[in-house]
C-alpha cells in the first residue's frame, strides 16, 4: 500500500546491485503478530500459509537468492492502538508508536525481537486510517493478508510501480500491470530486481539494433534488461516468458510531485512487440530484442 518515506547509472553491459534496506539475499525472518481489540483476526493456519506463499514468491522472483521464513505468535487480545498512532515513523525507524507497542506485546509473550529481520502486524481492520503499510522493518496488514509481499517490498526500499500513458503524462500510482509493487501479483520488474541485486546485469544501448537480452523471469548471468537513454528519460526494456511471452517498456524517474525514483510502465504487449509512440519500438526476436529508435536522438 504505502511506503513511509533507487536508481542506476551505467554504460555498456554493466553489473548492477541493490541499495535496499538490509541485504535481500538469503533468509528473511519474519515475526508475524496478530493483534486485536476484539474482532477476529486471520487464523494461525492462514498466516502461516501467507508466509509460505511469500517464500514461494521470493524464491521464484530472486532465482533462489532469497527466502522467507516466519514465526506466527498467538493472537494478542485486548490490544490498544496507541493514541499517537505512527508517531516517530519513518523509512528507517518503521511504524513508530504502533510498531513499538506491537513488538512489546510479542516480547511479553516470550518472543525475542532481535531474532527477526521483519515484523508483520496483522490487525482485524484499519489502524489509524491505514490498511497496509511497509516501512523500516515493519509491515502492517489490516483486514486481509494478501498484500504481504507488496509491503515487504516497501521494507526493501522499493517504491510503488506506476503506469502512465506517456513519459510526461500523469502517473497512476499502482498502475504497473506486471509488478507486485503495482497491480500485478506474479513478480517484480527488471528495475526493481536490479535494486534488490537479483538482476545482476543490464545492457545500456543508444542505437537501433538487435541485442542479446535474457528474460527477466528466468535465472541468467547475462543482461536481463536494456537501458536506453532517450529524450523523454531513461527507459528500461524487458521481456518475460510467464504467464505468456511479453515485452514491456518503462521509464525510470522521480515523479513530478517528488518522491522516490521509480519505474513507470509505459507500453507492453504479449504479441512480441511494444511501441512507445515517437520514441522507440521493441520486438522479441530469437535470443533477445530488436530495438528501433524513433526519436532520432
mmCIF file of C-alpha atoms in Angstrom:
data_model
loop_
_atom_site.group_PDB
_atom_site.id
_atom_site.type_symbol
_atom_site.label_atom_id
_atom_site.label_comp_id
_atom_site.label_asym_id
_atom_site.label_seq_id
_atom_site.Cartn_x
_atom_site.Cartn_y
_atom_site.Cartn_z
ATOM 1 C CA UNK A 1 0.000 0.000 0.000
ATOM 2 C CA UNK A 2 2.001 2.947 1.281
ATOM 3 C CA UNK A 3 5.686 3.344 1.942
ATOM 4 C CA UNK A 4 6.706 5.879 4.589
ATOM 5 C CA UNK A 5 9.248 7.878 3.443
ATOM 6 C CA UNK A 6 16.872 3.845 -6.410
ATOM 7 C CA UNK A 7 18.460 4.474 -9.425
ATOM 8 C CA UNK A 8 21.227 3.113 -11.705
ATOM 9 C CA UNK A 9 23.898 4.736 -13.833
ATOM 10 C CA UNK A 10 25.957 2.545 -16.124
ATOM 11 C CA UNK A 11 27.380 2.242 -19.605
ATOM 12 C CA UNK A 12 27.813 -0.738 -21.898
ATOM 13 C CA UNK A 13 26.931 -4.058 -20.316
ATOM 14 C CA UNK A 14 27.138 -3.404 -16.597
ATOM 15 C CA UNK A 15 26.680 -5.120 -13.288
ATOM 16 C CA UNK A 16 24.025 -3.718 -11.022
ATOM 17 C CA UNK A 17 23.303 -4.072 -7.349
ATOM 18 C CA UNK A 18 20.673 -3.057 -4.861
ATOM 19 C CA UNK A 19 20.634 -0.430 -2.144
ATOM 20 C CA UNK A 20 17.715 -1.964 -0.295
ATOM 21 C CA UNK A 21 17.003 -1.991 3.458
ATOM 22 C CA UNK A 22 19.138 -4.950 4.567
ATOM 23 C CA UNK A 23 20.546 -7.358 2.035
ATOM 24 C CA UNK A 24 17.636 -9.027 0.155
ATOM 25 C CA UNK A 25 19.682 -12.208 -0.252
ATOM 26 C CA UNK A 26 19.381 -15.254 1.928
ATOM 27 C CA UNK A 27 16.762 -15.810 4.617
ATOM 28 C CA UNK A 28 14.356 -13.034 5.623
ATOM 29 C CA UNK A 29 12.996 -13.959 9.061
ATOM 30 C CA UNK A 30 9.517 -12.674 9.910
ATOM 31 C CA UNK A 31 7.773 -12.435 13.254
ATOM 32 C CA UNK A 32 4.063 -12.343 12.445
ATOM 33 C CA UNK A 33 1.995 -10.851 15.282
ATOM 34 C CA UNK A 34 -1.826 -10.926 15.043
ATOM 35 C CA UNK A 35 -3.307 -8.213 17.268
ATOM 36 C CA UNK A 36 -6.906 -7.360 18.034
ATOM 37 C CA UNK A 37 -9.078 -5.171 20.222
ATOM 38 C CA UNK A 38 -11.933 -7.672 19.860
ATOM 39 C CA UNK A 39 -12.802 -8.708 16.270
ATOM 40 C CA UNK A 40 -11.397 -11.901 14.772
ATOM 41 C CA UNK A 41 -8.016 -11.864 13.048
ATOM 42 C CA UNK A 42 -6.776 -14.381 10.448
ATOM 43 C CA UNK A 43 -6.070 -17.826 11.877
ATOM 44 C CA UNK A 44 -2.588 -19.185 12.542
ATOM 45 C CA UNK A 45 -3.047 -21.528 9.583
ATOM 46 C CA UNK A 46 -3.944 -18.617 7.278
ATOM 47 C CA UNK A 47 -0.970 -16.601 8.467
ATOM 48 C CA UNK A 48 1.452 -19.497 8.028
ATOM 49 C CA UNK A 49 0.077 -20.014 4.518
ATOM 50 C CA UNK A 50 0.681 -16.326 3.762
ATOM 51 C CA UNK A 51 4.308 -16.733 4.851
ATOM 52 C CA UNK A 52 4.690 -19.864 2.714
ATOM 53 C CA UNK A 53 3.210 -18.021 -0.273
ATOM 54 C CA UNK A 54 5.627 -15.116 0.266
ATOM 55 C CA UNK A 55 8.515 -17.572 0.441
ATOM 56 C CA UNK A 56 7.497 -19.162 -2.868
ATOM 57 C CA UNK A 57 7.222 -15.701 -4.436
ATOM 58 C CA UNK A 58 10.650 -14.544 -3.232
ATOM 59 C CA UNK A 59 12.298 -17.828 -4.217
ATOM 60 C CA UNK A 60 10.898 -17.531 -7.735
ATOM 61 C CA UNK A 61 11.495 -13.796 -8.177
ATOM 62 C CA UNK A 62 15.046 -13.892 -6.788
ATOM 63 C CA UNK A 63 16.053 -17.021 -8.730
ATOM 64 C CA UNK A 64 16.674 -18.797 -5.437
ATOM 65 C CA UNK A 65 18.712 -15.996 -3.864
ATOM 66 C CA UNK A 66 16.147 -15.048 -1.189
ATOM 67 C CA UNK A 67 13.750 -16.911 1.061
ATOM 68 C CA UNK A 68 11.143 -16.000 3.668
ATOM 69 C CA UNK A 69 10.551 -17.843 6.921
ATOM 70 C CA UNK A 70 8.108 -16.857 9.613
ATOM 71 C CA UNK A 71 7.113 -17.436 13.205
ATOM 72 C CA UNK A 72 3.460 -16.723 13.973
ATOM 73 C CA UNK A 73 2.634 -15.712 17.550
ATOM 74 C CA UNK A 74 -0.655 -16.422 19.268
ATOM 75 C CA UNK A 75 -3.170 -13.622 18.830
ATOM 76 C CA UNK A 76 -2.630 -10.656 21.130
ATOM 77 C CA UNK A 77 -6.087 -9.824 22.502
ATOM 78 C CA UNK A 78 -7.167 -6.569 24.082
ATOM 79 C CA UNK A 79 -4.578 -4.636 22.113
ATOM 80 C CA UNK A 80 -4.896 -0.876 22.462
ATOM 81 C CA UNK A 81 -3.728 1.158 19.478
ATOM 82 C CA UNK A 82 -1.513 3.994 20.793
ATOM 83 C CA UNK A 83 -3.279 7.381 20.575
ATOM 84 C CA UNK A 84 -0.144 8.761 18.905
ATOM 85 C CA UNK A 85 -0.592 6.170 16.097
ATOM 86 C CA UNK A 86 2.519 6.280 13.893
ATOM 87 C CA UNK A 87 4.380 8.990 15.796
ATOM 88 C CA UNK A 88 8.085 8.616 15.124
ATOM 89 C CA UNK A 89 7.552 6.564 11.966
ATOM 90 C CA UNK A 90 9.901 6.876 9.020
ATOM 91 C CA UNK A 91 11.534 4.708 6.381
ATOM 92 C CA UNK A 92 14.314 3.754 8.801
ATOM 93 C CA UNK A 93 12.565 3.521 12.182
ATOM 94 C CA UNK A 94 9.451 1.752 10.932
ATOM 95 C CA UNK A 95 5.885 2.365 12.060
ATOM 96 C CA UNK A 96 6.638 4.326 15.190
ATOM 97 C CA UNK A 97 4.350 4.036 18.205
ATOM 98 C CA UNK A 98 2.156 1.288 16.722
ATOM 99 C CA UNK A 99 5.178 -0.856 15.940
ATOM 100 C CA UNK A 100 6.736 -0.325 19.364
ATOM 101 C CA UNK A 101 3.508 -1.335 21.117
ATOM 102 C CA UNK A 102 3.080 -4.432 18.923
ATOM 103 C CA UNK A 103 6.669 -5.604 19.457
ATOM 104 C CA UNK A 104 6.324 -5.042 23.191
ATOM 105 C CA UNK A 105 3.216 -7.236 23.176
ATOM 106 C CA UNK A 106 5.148 -10.005 21.394
ATOM 107 C CA UNK A 107 8.006 -9.688 23.879
ATOM 108 C CA UNK A 108 5.546 -10.204 26.736
ATOM 109 C CA UNK A 109 4.582 -13.487 25.063
ATOM 110 C CA UNK A 110 8.238 -14.540 25.201
ATOM 111 C CA UNK A 111 9.456 -13.681 21.684
ATOM 112 C CA UNK A 112 12.856 -12.045 21.213
ATOM 113 C CA UNK A 113 12.596 -9.256 18.604
ATOM 114 C CA UNK A 114 16.350 -9.373 17.983
ATOM 115 C CA UNK A 115 15.916 -12.810 16.377
ATOM 116 C CA UNK A 116 13.902 -11.439 13.431
ATOM 117 C CA UNK A 117 14.508 -9.275 10.362
ATOM 118 C CA UNK A 118 10.933 -8.058 9.825
ATOM 119 C CA UNK A 119 7.817 -7.657 11.945
ATOM 120 C CA UNK A 120 4.354 -8.186 10.461
ATOM 121 C CA UNK A 121 1.474 -6.721 12.468
ATOM 122 C CA UNK A 122 -1.868 -8.194 11.445
ATOM 123 C CA UNK A 123 -4.993 -6.333 12.607
ATOM 124 C CA UNK A 124 -8.693 -7.089 12.058
ATOM 125 C CA UNK A 125 -9.331 -3.670 10.493
ATOM 126 C CA UNK A 126 -7.676 -0.406 9.504
ATOM 127 C CA UNK A 127 -5.386 1.187 12.070
ATOM 128 C CA UNK A 128 -5.178 4.975 12.320
ATOM 129 C CA UNK A 129 -6.764 5.101 8.880
ATOM 130 C CA UNK A 130 -4.273 2.725 7.244
ATOM 131 C CA UNK A 131 -4.982 -0.685 5.783
ATOM 132 C CA UNK A 132 -1.469 -1.570 4.656
ATOM 133 C CA UNK A 133 1.978 -0.092 5.305
ATOM 134 C CA UNK A 134 5.613 -1.063 4.956
ATOM 135 C CA UNK A 135 8.477 0.935 6.447
ATOM 136 C CA UNK A 136 11.829 0.147 8.029
ATOM 137 C CA UNK A 137 11.467 -3.398 9.315
ATOM 138 C CA UNK A 138 7.723 -3.090 9.910
ATOM 139 C CA UNK A 139 4.702 -4.302 7.940
ATOM 140 C CA UNK A 140 1.095 -3.527 8.846
ATOM 141 C CA UNK A 141 -1.741 -5.540 7.338
ATOM 142 C CA UNK A 142 -5.351 -4.814 8.220
ATOM 143 C CA UNK A 143 -8.377 -6.914 7.395
ATOM 144 C CA UNK A 144 -6.624 -9.136 4.851
ATOM 145 C CA UNK A 145 -3.159 -10.602 4.364
ATOM 146 C CA UNK A 146 -2.851 -10.713 0.581
ATOM 147 C CA UNK A 147 -0.577 -7.659 0.498
ATOM 148 C CA UNK A 148 2.320 -9.218 2.418
ATOM 149 C CA UNK A 149 4.787 -9.357 -0.494
ATOM 150 C CA UNK A 150 3.924 -5.800 -1.586
ATOM 151 C CA UNK A 151 4.561 -4.414 1.899
ATOM 152 C CA UNK A 152 7.743 -6.461 2.317
ATOM 153 C CA UNK A 153 8.866 -4.838 -0.935
ATOM 154 C CA UNK A 154 8.487 -1.450 0.753
ATOM 155 C CA UNK A 155 10.684 -2.610 3.634
ATOM 156 C CA UNK A 156 13.306 -3.391 0.974
ATOM 157 C CA UNK A 157 13.031 0.267 -0.134
ATOM 158 C CA UNK A 158 11.002 -0.418 -3.271
ATOM 159 C CA UNK A 159 8.502 2.322 -4.193
ATOM 160 C CA UNK A 160 5.197 1.809 -5.954
ATOM 161 C CA UNK A 161 5.314 0.762 -9.599
ATOM 162 C CA UNK A 162 3.159 3.207 -11.551
ATOM 163 C CA UNK A 163 1.780 3.497 -15.042
ATOM 164 C CA UNK A 164 1.397 6.418 -17.446
ATOM 165 C CA UNK A 165 0.098 6.928 -20.973
ATOM 166 C CA UNK A 166 3.340 8.698 -21.915
ATOM 167 C CA UNK A 167 6.653 9.555 -20.278
ATOM 168 C CA UNK A 168 5.427 13.033 -19.294
ATOM 169 C CA UNK A 169 1.794 12.110 -18.516
ATOM 170 C CA UNK A 170 0.255 11.861 -15.054
ATOM 171 C CA UNK A 171 1.137 8.692 -13.180
ATOM 172 C CA UNK A 172 -1.349 6.120 -11.897
ATOM 173 C CA UNK A 173 0.205 5.153 -8.569
ATOM 174 C CA UNK A 174 -0.345 1.374 -8.613
ATOM 175 C CA UNK A 175 -0.689 1.024 -12.374
ATOM 176 C CA UNK A 176 2.096 -1.388 -13.405
ATOM 177 C CA UNK A 177 0.175 -4.479 -14.605
ATOM 178 C CA UNK A 178 3.150 -6.821 -14.103
ATOM 179 C CA UNK A 179 4.847 -5.781 -10.865
ATOM 180 C CA UNK A 180 3.631 -6.710 -7.391
ATOM 181 C CA UNK A 181 4.581 -3.148 -6.416
ATOM 182 C CA UNK A 182 1.815 -2.032 -8.796
ATOM 183 C CA UNK A 183 -1.306 -4.020 -9.574
ATOM 184 C CA UNK A 184 0.417 -7.206 -10.687
ATOM 185 C CA UNK A 185 0.903 -10.213 -8.488
ATOM 186 C CA UNK A 186 3.412 -12.560 -10.083
ATOM 187 C CA UNK A 187 6.798 -10.837 -9.987
ATOM 188 C CA UNK A 188 8.903 -7.702 -9.617
ATOM 189 C CA UNK A 189 10.013 -5.862 -12.759
ATOM 190 C CA UNK A 190 13.603 -5.683 -14.025
ATOM 191 C CA UNK A 191 14.414 -2.310 -12.440
ATOM 192 C CA UNK A 192 13.105 -3.494 -9.063
ATOM 193 C CA UNK A 193 15.078 -6.732 -9.307
ATOM 194 C CA UNK A 194 18.180 -4.691 -10.126
ATOM 195 C CA UNK A 195 17.652 -2.634 -6.971
ATOM 196 C CA UNK A 196 17.441 -5.867 -4.997
ATOM 197 C CA UNK A 197 20.525 -7.350 -6.640
ATOM 198 C CA UNK A 198 18.620 -10.171 -8.290
ATOM 199 C CA UNK A 199 19.100 -8.932 -11.847
ATOM 200 C CA UNK A 200 22.872 -8.638 -11.914
ATOM 201 C CA UNK A 201 23.474 -7.300 -15.420
ATOM 202 C CA UNK A 202 21.757 -4.947 -17.851
ATOM 203 C CA UNK A 203 22.875 -3.563 -21.197
ATOM 204 C CA UNK A 204 22.911 0.146 -21.969
ATOM 205 C CA UNK A 205 22.231 0.881 -25.655
ATOM 206 C CA UNK A 206 21.944 4.090 -27.631
ATOM 207 C CA UNK A 207 21.417 2.883 -31.210
ATOM 208 C CA UNK A 208 18.835 0.865 -33.085
ATOM 209 C CA UNK A 209 19.855 -2.765 -33.318
ATOM 210 C CA UNK A 210 19.303 -6.326 -32.180
ATOM 211 C CA UNK A 211 20.608 -7.141 -28.726
ATOM 212 C CA UNK A 212 21.026 -10.320 -26.715
ATOM 213 C CA UNK A 213 18.952 -9.969 -23.551
ATOM 214 C CA UNK A 214 17.516 -12.788 -21.469
ATOM 215 C CA UNK A 215 14.017 -12.830 -19.963
ATOM 216 C CA UNK A 216 13.601 -11.226 -16.550
ATOM 217 C CA UNK A 217 11.764 -14.194 -15.067
ATOM 218 C CA UNK A 218 14.438 -16.863 -15.611
ATOM 219 C CA UNK A 219 17.879 -17.081 -13.954
ATOM 220 C CA UNK A 220 20.737 -15.734 -16.048
ATOM 221 C CA UNK A 221 24.219 -14.265 -15.764
ATOM 222 C CA UNK A 222 23.681 -12.284 -18.960
ATOM 223 C CA UNK A 223 21.877 -8.982 -19.385
ATOM 224 C CA UNK A 224 18.191 -9.183 -18.452
ATOM 225 C CA UNK A 225 17.164 -5.659 -19.428
ATOM 226 C CA UNK A 226 18.077 -2.946 -21.892
ATOM 227 C CA UNK A 227 18.639 0.565 -20.514
ATOM 228 C CA UNK A 228 18.054 3.204 -23.195
ATOM 229 C CA UNK A 229 18.592 6.952 -22.675
ATOM 230 C CA UNK A 230 16.033 8.956 -24.664
ATOM 231 C CA UNK A 231 14.752 12.490 -24.838
ATOM 232 C CA UNK A 232 11.877 11.550 -22.515
ATOM 233 C CA UNK A 233 14.011 9.826 -19.890
ATOM 234 C CA UNK A 234 15.846 6.592 -19.222
ATOM 235 C CA UNK A 235 13.870 3.613 -20.473
ATOM 236 C CA UNK A 236 14.108 0.101 -19.064
ATOM 237 C CA UNK A 237 13.061 -2.563 -21.561
ATOM 238 C CA UNK A 238 12.481 -6.179 -20.591
ATOM 239 C CA UNK A 239 10.806 -9.325 -21.793
ATOM 240 C CA UNK A 240 9.398 -12.218 -19.822
ATOM 241 C CA UNK A 241 8.160 -15.741 -20.500
ATOM 242 C CA UNK A 242 5.367 -16.233 -17.959
ATOM 243 C CA UNK A 243 2.411 -16.322 -17.846
ATOM 244 C CA UNK A 244 2.776 -15.543 -21.582
ATOM 245 C CA UNK A 245 5.750 -14.108 -23.500
ATOM 246 C CA UNK A 246 5.612 -10.333 -23.128
ATOM 247 C CA UNK A 247 7.675 -7.210 -23.885
ATOM 248 C CA UNK A 248 7.387 -4.067 -21.773
ATOM 249 C CA UNK A 249 8.838 -0.552 -21.660
ATOM 250 C CA UNK A 250 9.208 1.559 -18.517
ATOM 251 C CA UNK A 251 10.699 4.939 -17.757
ATOM 252 C CA UNK A 252 12.652 5.283 -14.533
ATOM 253 C CA UNK A 253 12.465 8.711 -12.925
ATOM 254 C CA UNK A 254 11.303 10.756 -9.971
ATOM 255 C CA UNK A 255 7.594 11.705 -10.221
ATOM 256 C CA UNK A 256 6.885 15.391 -10.983
ATOM 257 C CA UNK A 257 5.480 15.932 -7.487
ATOM 258 C CA UNK A 258 8.574 14.464 -5.824
ATOM 259 C CA UNK A 259 9.143 11.204 -4.025
ATOM 260 C CA UNK A 260 11.399 8.241 -4.676
ATOM 261 C CA UNK A 261 12.788 7.402 -8.102
ATOM 262 C CA UNK A 262 10.610 4.626 -9.507
ATOM 263 C CA UNK A 263 9.721 2.635 -12.597
ATOM 264 C CA UNK A 264 6.673 3.732 -14.578
ATOM 265 C CA UNK A 265 5.107 1.300 -17.051
ATOM 266 C CA UNK A 266 4.549 2.962 -20.439
ATOM 267 C CA UNK A 267 3.891 0.244 -23.012
ATOM 268 C CA UNK A 268 3.819 -3.507 -23.398
ATOM 269 C CA UNK A 269 2.485 -6.313 -25.492
ATOM 270 C CA UNK A 270 2.036 -10.059 -25.475
ATOM 271 C CA UNK A 271 2.246 -10.250 -29.270
ATOM 272 C CA UNK A 272 6.032 -9.848 -29.146
ATOM 273 C CA UNK A 273 6.173 -6.091 -29.737
ATOM 274 C CA UNK A 274 5.865 -2.910 -27.685
ATOM 275 C CA UNK A 275 5.861 0.657 -29.027
ATOM 276 C CA UNK A 276 6.233 3.976 -27.249
ATOM 277 C CA UNK A 277 4.850 6.419 -29.790
ATOM 278 C CA UNK A 278 7.507 8.610 -31.354
ATOM 279 C CA UNK A 279 10.242 7.237 -29.107
ATOM 280 C CA UNK A 280 11.000 3.538 -29.511
ATOM 281 C CA UNK A 281 9.713 0.238 -30.863
ATOM 282 C CA UNK A 282 10.793 -3.114 -29.414
ATOM 283 C CA UNK A 283 10.300 -6.581 -30.858
ATOM 284 C CA UNK A 284 11.132 -10.012 -29.459
ATOM 285 C CA UNK A 285 13.500 -11.993 -31.671
ATOM 286 C CA UNK A 286 15.284 -15.302 -31.041
ATOM 287 C CA UNK A 287 17.825 -14.700 -28.304
ATOM 288 C CA UNK A 288 16.859 -11.154 -27.430
ATOM 289 C CA UNK A 289 15.215 -7.890 -28.501
ATOM 290 C CA UNK A 290 15.279 -5.769 -31.651
ATOM 291 C CA UNK A 291 15.164 -2.055 -30.863
ATOM 292 C CA UNK A 292 14.215 0.699 -33.303
ATOM 293 C CA UNK A 293 14.826 4.261 -32.160
ATOM 294 C CA UNK A 294 12.110 6.651 -33.360
ATOM 295 C CA UNK A 295 13.247 9.827 -31.611
ATOM 296 C CA UNK A 296 16.371 10.318 -33.790
ATOM 297 C CA UNK A 297 18.443 11.243 -30.768
#
